[in-house]
Amino acid sequence: AIVAVLYLGGVATVLAYAIWGDLLRRYPAATVTPFALLVPFVAAYASSLVFGERFGGLRLIGMALVLLGLAVIVQPWPRVGDARSGTLHA
């Protein structure tokens, strides 16, 4: 049990922060930060794989809404007045 605590507290945490820091160095924070919303989703999915946990409809709908919200946030939408969107400034 001590080895598991040391692994989770040391190795996994340091690795996760190193990856997070590298992503923040490469990409703007506004691009990287929304992916923190995936932490509960990944944990729930991992519990279903490892422990065989079953989810009810409400939890599945909630997980789908989180994924949909993340997709909306990271989608590059054209700005109003942007030359690429074909609109002109008023």
Tab-separated table of C-alpha atoms in Angstrom:
chain	number	residue	atom	x	y	z
A	1	ALA	CA	0.000	0.000	0.000
A	2	ILE	CA	2.919	2.339	0.704
A	3	VAL	CA	4.272	1.843	-2.813
A	4	ALA	CA	0.883	2.732	-4.301
A	5	VAL	CA	0.682	5.917	-2.233
A	6	LEU	CA	4.219	6.897	-3.212
A	7	TYR	CA	3.466	6.223	-6.870
A	8	LEU	CA	0.242	8.248	-6.877
A	9	GLY	CA	1.669	11.011	-4.734
A	10	GLY	CA	5.005	11.286	-6.460
A	11	VAL	CA	5.427	9.704	-9.846
A	12	ALA	CA	1.927	10.144	-11.280
A	13	THR	CA	1.515	13.674	-9.922
A	14	VAL	CA	4.915	14.859	-11.123
A	15	LEU	CA	4.325	13.316	-14.544
A	16	ALA	CA	0.876	14.892	-14.840
A	17	TYR	CA	2.169	18.355	-13.872
A	18	ALA	CA	5.107	18.005	-16.271
A	19	ILE	CA	2.773	17.178	-19.164
A	20	TRP	CA	0.406	20.004	-18.164
A	21	GLY	CA	3.286	22.489	-17.966
A	22	ASP	CA	4.608	21.399	-21.345
A	23	LEU	CA	1.177	21.867	-22.927
A	24	LEU	CA	0.874	25.338	-21.371
A	25	ARG	CA	4.292	26.238	-22.750
A	26	ARG	CA	3.337	25.125	-26.279
A	27	TYR	CA	-0.253	26.364	-26.473
A	28	PRO	CA	-2.221	29.320	-25.080
A	29	ALA	CA	-3.823	28.747	-21.679
A	30	ALA	CA	-7.269	29.376	-23.178
A	31	THR	CA	-6.720	26.361	-25.442
A	32	VAL	CA	-5.318	23.988	-22.812
A	33	THR	CA	-7.359	24.821	-19.712
A	34	PRO	CA	-10.773	23.555	-20.923
A	35	PHE	CA	-9.328	20.046	-21.105
A	36	ALA	CA	-9.221	20.027	-17.288
A	37	LEU	CA	-12.973	19.404	-17.581
A	38	LEU	CA	-12.113	15.902	-18.810
A	39	VAL	CA	-10.660	14.795	-15.460
A	40	PRO	CA	-13.978	13.565	-13.963
A	41	PHE	CA	-14.971	12.043	-17.303
A	42	VAL	CA	-11.718	10.072	-17.602
A	43	ALA	CA	-11.930	8.979	-13.952
A	44	ALA	CA	-15.494	7.711	-14.410
A	45	TYR	CA	-14.562	5.926	-17.635
A	46	ALA	CA	-11.517	4.341	-15.976
A	47	SER	CA	-13.673	3.131	-13.071
A	48	SER	CA	-16.006	1.463	-15.545
A	49	LEU	CA	-13.071	-0.295	-17.216
A	50	VAL	CA	-11.185	-1.279	-14.066
A	51	PHE	CA	-14.014	-1.943	-11.602
A	52	GLY	CA	-16.908	-2.693	-13.969
A	53	GLU	CA	-18.939	0.224	-12.614
A	54	ARG	CA	-22.224	0.813	-14.441
A	55	PHE	CA	-23.657	4.255	-15.067
A	56	GLY	CA	-27.276	5.297	-15.125
A	57	GLY	CA	-28.824	7.394	-17.840
A	58	LEU	CA	-28.491	10.664	-15.946
A	59	ARG	CA	-24.743	10.226	-15.458
A	60	LEU	CA	-24.268	9.286	-19.119
A	61	ILE	CA	-26.222	12.375	-20.186
A	62	GLY	CA	-24.060	14.502	-17.888
A	63	MET	CA	-20.883	13.023	-19.349
A	64	ALA	CA	-22.161	13.658	-22.869
A	65	LEU	CA	-22.949	17.281	-21.953
A	66	VAL	CA	-19.415	17.774	-20.631
A	67	LEU	CA	-17.980	16.426	-23.883
A	68	LEU	CA	-20.354	18.571	-25.935
A	69	GLY	CA	-19.451	21.657	-23.914
A	70	LEU	CA	-15.762	20.956	-24.370
A	71	ALA	CA	-16.251	20.560	-28.119
A	72	VAL	CA	-18.064	23.910	-28.271
A	73	ILE	CA	-15.328	25.631	-26.247
A	74	VAL	CA	-12.377	24.371	-28.297
A	75	GLN	CA	-14.085	24.708	-31.694
A	76	PRO	CA	-12.521	27.597	-33.643
A	77	TRP	CA	-15.614	29.682	-34.416
A	78	PRO	CA	-15.285	32.587	-36.875
A	79	ARG	CA	-15.463	36.000	-35.236
A	80	VAL	CA	-17.998	38.614	-36.237
A	81	GLY	CA	-16.264	40.993	-38.597
A	82	ASP	CA	-13.509	38.503	-39.321
A	83	ALA	CA	-12.368	38.520	-42.944
A	84	ARG	CA	-12.500	34.720	-43.012
A	85	SER	CA	-16.173	34.684	-42.034
A	86	GLY	CA	-17.145	36.867	-44.988
A	87	THR	CA	-18.758	39.591	-42.880
A	88	LEU	CA	-17.856	43.252	-42.756
A	89	HIS	CA	-17.526	45.627	-39.839
A	90	ALA	CA	-20.536	47.894	-39.358
